[in-house]
mmCIF file of C-alpha atoms in Angstrom:
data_model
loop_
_atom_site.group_PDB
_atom_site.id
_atom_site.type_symbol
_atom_site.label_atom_id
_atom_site.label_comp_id
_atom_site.label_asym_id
_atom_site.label_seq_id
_atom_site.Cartn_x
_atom_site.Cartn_y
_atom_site.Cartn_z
ATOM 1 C CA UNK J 1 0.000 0.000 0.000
ATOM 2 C CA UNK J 2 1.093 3.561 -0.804
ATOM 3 C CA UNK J 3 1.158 6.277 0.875
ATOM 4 C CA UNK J 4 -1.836 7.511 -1.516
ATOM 5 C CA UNK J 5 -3.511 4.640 -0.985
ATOM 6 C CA UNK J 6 -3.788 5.303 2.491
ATOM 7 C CA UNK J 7 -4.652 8.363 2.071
ATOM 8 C CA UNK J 8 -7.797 7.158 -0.271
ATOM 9 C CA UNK J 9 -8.840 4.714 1.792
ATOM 10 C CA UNK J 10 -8.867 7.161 4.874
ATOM 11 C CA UNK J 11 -11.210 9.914 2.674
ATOM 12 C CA UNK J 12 -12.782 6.961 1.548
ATOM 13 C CA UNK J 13 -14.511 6.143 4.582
ATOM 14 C CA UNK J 14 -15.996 9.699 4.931
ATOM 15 C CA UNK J 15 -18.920 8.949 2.706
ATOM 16 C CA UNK J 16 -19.584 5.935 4.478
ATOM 17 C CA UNK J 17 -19.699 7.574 7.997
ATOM 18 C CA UNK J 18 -21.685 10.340 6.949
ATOM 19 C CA UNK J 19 -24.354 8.017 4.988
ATOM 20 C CA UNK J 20 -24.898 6.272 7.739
ATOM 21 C CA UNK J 21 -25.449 10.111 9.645
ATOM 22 C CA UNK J 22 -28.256 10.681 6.415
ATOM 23 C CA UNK J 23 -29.597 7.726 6.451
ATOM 24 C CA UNK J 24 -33.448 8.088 7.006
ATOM 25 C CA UNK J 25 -33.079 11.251 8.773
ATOM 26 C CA UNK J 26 -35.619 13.406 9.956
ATOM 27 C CA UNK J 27 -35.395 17.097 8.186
ATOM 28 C CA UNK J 28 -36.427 18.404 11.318
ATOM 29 C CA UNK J 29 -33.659 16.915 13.053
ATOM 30 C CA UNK J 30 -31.359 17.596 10.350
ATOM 31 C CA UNK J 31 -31.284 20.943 10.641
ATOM 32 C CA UNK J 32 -32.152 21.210 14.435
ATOM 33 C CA UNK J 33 -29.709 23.346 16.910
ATOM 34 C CA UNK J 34 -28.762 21.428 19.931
ATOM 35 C CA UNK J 35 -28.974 24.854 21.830
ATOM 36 C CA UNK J 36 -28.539 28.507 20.597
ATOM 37 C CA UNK J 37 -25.347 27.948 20.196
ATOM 38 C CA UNK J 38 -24.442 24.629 18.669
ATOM 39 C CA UNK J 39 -24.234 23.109 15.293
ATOM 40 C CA UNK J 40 -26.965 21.389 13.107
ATOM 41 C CA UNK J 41 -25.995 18.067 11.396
ATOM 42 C CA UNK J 42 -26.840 19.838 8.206
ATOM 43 C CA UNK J 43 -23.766 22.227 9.283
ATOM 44 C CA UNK J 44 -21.928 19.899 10.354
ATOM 45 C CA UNK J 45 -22.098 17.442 7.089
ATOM 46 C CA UNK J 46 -21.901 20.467 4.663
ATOM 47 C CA UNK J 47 -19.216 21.964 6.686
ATOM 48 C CA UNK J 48 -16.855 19.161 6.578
ATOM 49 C CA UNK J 49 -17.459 18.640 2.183
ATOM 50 C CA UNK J 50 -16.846 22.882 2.303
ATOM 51 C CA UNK J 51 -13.751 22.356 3.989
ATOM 52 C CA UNK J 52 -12.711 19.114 1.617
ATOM 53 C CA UNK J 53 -13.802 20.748 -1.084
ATOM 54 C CA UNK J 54 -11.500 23.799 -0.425
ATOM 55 C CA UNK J 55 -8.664 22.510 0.542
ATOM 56 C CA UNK J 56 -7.484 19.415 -1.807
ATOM 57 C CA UNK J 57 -8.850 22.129 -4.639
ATOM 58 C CA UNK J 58 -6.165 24.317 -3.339
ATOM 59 C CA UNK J 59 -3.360 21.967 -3.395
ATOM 60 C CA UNK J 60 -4.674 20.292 -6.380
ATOM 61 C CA UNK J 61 -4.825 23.498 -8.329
ATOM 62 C CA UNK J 62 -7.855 23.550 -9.141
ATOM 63 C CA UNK J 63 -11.534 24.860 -8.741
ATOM 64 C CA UNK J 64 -13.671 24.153 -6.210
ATOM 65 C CA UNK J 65 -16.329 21.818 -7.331
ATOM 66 C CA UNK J 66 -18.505 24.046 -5.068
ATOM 67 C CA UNK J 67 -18.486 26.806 -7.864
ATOM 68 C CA UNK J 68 -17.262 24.549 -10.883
ATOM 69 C CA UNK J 69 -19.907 21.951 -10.415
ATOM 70 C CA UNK J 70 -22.583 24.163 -9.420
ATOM 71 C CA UNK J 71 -23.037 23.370 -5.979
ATOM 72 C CA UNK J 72 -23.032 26.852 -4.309
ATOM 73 C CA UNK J 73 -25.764 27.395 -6.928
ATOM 74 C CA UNK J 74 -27.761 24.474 -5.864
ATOM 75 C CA UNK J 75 -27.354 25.493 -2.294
ATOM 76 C CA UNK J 76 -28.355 28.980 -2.459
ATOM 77 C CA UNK J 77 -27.624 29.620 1.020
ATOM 78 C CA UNK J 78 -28.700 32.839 2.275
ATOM 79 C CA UNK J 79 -24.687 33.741 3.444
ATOM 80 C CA UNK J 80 -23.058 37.012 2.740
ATOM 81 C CA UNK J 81 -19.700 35.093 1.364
ATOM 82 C CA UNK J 82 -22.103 32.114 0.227
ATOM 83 C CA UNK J 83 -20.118 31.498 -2.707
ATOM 84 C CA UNK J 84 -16.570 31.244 -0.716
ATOM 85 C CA UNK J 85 -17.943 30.438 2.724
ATOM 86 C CA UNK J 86 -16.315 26.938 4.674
ATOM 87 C CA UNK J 87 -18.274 27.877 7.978
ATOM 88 C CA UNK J 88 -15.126 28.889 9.227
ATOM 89 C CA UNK J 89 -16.041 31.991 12.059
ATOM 90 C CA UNK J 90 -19.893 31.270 11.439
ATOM 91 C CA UNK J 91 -22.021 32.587 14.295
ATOM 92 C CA UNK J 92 -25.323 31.326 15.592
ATOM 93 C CA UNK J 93 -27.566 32.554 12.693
ATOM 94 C CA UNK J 94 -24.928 31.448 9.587
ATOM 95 C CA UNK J 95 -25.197 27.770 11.215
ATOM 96 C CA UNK J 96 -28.955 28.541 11.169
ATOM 97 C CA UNK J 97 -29.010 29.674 7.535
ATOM 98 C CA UNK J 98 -27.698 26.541 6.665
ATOM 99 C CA UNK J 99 -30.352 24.373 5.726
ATOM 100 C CA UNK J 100 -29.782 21.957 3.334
ATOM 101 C CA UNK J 101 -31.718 18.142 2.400
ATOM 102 C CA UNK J 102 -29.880 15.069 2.979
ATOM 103 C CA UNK J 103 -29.888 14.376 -0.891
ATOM 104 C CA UNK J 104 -28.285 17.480 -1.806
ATOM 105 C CA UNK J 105 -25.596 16.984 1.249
ATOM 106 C CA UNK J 106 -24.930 13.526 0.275
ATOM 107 C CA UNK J 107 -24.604 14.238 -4.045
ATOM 108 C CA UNK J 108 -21.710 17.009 -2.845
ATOM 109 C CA UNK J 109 -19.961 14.885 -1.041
ATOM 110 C CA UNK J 110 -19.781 12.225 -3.429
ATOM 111 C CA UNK J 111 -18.519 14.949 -6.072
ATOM 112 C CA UNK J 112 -15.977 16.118 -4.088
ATOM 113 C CA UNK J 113 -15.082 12.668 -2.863
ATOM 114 C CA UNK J 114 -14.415 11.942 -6.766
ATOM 115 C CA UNK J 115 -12.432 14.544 -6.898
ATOM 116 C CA UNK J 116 -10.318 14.003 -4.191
ATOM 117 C CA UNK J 117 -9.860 10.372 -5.244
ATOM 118 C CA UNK J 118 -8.830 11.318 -8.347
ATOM 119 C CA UNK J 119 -6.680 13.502 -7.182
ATOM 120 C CA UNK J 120 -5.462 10.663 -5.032
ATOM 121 C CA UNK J 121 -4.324 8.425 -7.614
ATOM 122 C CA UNK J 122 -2.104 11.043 -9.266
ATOM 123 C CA UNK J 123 0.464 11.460 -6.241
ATOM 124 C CA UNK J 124 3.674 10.018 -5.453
ATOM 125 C CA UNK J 125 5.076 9.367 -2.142
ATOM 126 C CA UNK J 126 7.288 12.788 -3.260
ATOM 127 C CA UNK J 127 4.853 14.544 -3.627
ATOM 128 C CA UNK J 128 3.649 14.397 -0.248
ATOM 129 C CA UNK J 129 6.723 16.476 0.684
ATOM 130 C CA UNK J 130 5.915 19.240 -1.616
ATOM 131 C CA UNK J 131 5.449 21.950 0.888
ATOM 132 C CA UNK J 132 2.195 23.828 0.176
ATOM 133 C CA UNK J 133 1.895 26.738 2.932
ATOM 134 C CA UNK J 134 4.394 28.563 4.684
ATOM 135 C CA UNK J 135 2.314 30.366 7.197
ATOM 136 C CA UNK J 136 2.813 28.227 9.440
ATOM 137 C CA UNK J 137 6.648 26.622 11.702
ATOM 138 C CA UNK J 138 6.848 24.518 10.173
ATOM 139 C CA UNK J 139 6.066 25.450 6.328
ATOM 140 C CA UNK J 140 2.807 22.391 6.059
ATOM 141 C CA UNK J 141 3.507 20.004 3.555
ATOM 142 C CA UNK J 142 0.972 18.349 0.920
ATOM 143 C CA UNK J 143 0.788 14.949 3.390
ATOM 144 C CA UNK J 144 0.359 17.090 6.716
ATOM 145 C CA UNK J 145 -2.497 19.200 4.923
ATOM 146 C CA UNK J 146 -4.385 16.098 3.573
ATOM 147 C CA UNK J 147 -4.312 14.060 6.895
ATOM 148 C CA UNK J 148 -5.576 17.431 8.252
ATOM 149 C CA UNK J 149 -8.175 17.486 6.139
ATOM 150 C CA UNK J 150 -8.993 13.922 6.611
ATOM 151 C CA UNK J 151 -8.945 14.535 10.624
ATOM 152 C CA UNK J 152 -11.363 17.598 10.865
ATOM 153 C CA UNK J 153 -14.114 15.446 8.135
ATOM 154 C CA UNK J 154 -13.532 12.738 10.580
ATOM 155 C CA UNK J 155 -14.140 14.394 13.611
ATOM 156 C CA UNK J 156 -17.147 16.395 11.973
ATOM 157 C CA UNK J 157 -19.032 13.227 10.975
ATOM 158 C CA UNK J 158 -18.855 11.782 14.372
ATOM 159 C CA UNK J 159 -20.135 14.817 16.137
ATOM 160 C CA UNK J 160 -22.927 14.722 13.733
ATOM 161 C CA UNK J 161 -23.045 11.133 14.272
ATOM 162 C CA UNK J 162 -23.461 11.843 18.001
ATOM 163 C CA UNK J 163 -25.518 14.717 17.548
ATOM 164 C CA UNK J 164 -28.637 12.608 15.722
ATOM 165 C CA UNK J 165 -28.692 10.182 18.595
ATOM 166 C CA UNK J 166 -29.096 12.744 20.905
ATOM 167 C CA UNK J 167 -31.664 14.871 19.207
ATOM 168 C CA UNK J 168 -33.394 11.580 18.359
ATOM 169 C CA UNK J 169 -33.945 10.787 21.677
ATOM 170 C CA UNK J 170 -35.280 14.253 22.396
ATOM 171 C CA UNK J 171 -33.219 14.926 25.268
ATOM 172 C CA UNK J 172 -29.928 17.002 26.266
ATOM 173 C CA UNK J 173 -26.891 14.736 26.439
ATOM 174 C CA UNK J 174 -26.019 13.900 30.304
ATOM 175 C CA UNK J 175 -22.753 14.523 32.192
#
């Protein structure tokens, strides 16, 4: 197994995860808030795609599927910077705004998926070295910002994973 391979097989699992999040959901609890405060599942799901979306199009060099493809278009979320937005710094009422069927969540993944897999198949272990933001100490290279990536989606498909069971059962998560 390559290092790409891994790599796949890691974004690969995404979908999976987050199907089983979609699967025969409520709309109602889709887009719920846990409190004022908190995250919907439909935030959650589109936020993690956003952020996939943005960031292997970036390295890959190459347009976001969200505008290529249409998606921001098929959205039409009621955001200032709808066209650009991640959900990075939204506030109570962005995450509110976002309000999107399980369909529509679950055809952008699988587009960007695609696209990441493709992109996938074209690297060499090398190129996982290429450094591809020096902002940071030290300068992030191509196979720290994909495992990144890869983390966050991860980590946002459990919560929303965690987040239906508890809004399914219609009461606040105990301590």
């Amino acid at each position: 197994m390559t290092p790409a391979d891994l790599l796949a097989d890691a974004f690969g699992r995404i979908p999976d995860t987050v199907d089983g999040v979609l699967a025969g959901i409520d709309e109602d609890v889709l887009v719920r808030l846990p409190d004022p405060e908190g995250n919907s599942i439909a935030w959650l799901v589109w936020h993690l795609i956003r952020v996939q979306d943005d960031h292997v199009s970036e390295v890959a060099g190459r347009e976001q599927a969200w505008t290529a493809d249409g998606w921001a278009d098929r959205f039409a979320l009621p955001l200032a910077d709808a066209a650009t937005a991640t959900g990075y710094g939204h506030g109570p009422a962005e995450v509110a705004a976002v309000r999107p069927g399980a369909d529509l969540l679950r055809g952008y993944l699988a587009a960007v998926n695609e696209r990441t897999q493709q992109f996938l198949r074209t690297l060499t272990p090398e190129d996982l070295d290429r450094v591809v933001d020096v902002r940071w100490d030290p300068p992030v290279t191509l196979g720290v910002r994909l495992v990144s990536v890869v983390d966050d989606a991860a980590q946002h498909a459990g919560q929303a994973a965690l987040l239906r069971g508890v809004l399914e059962r219609g009461r606040p998560a105990q301590s």
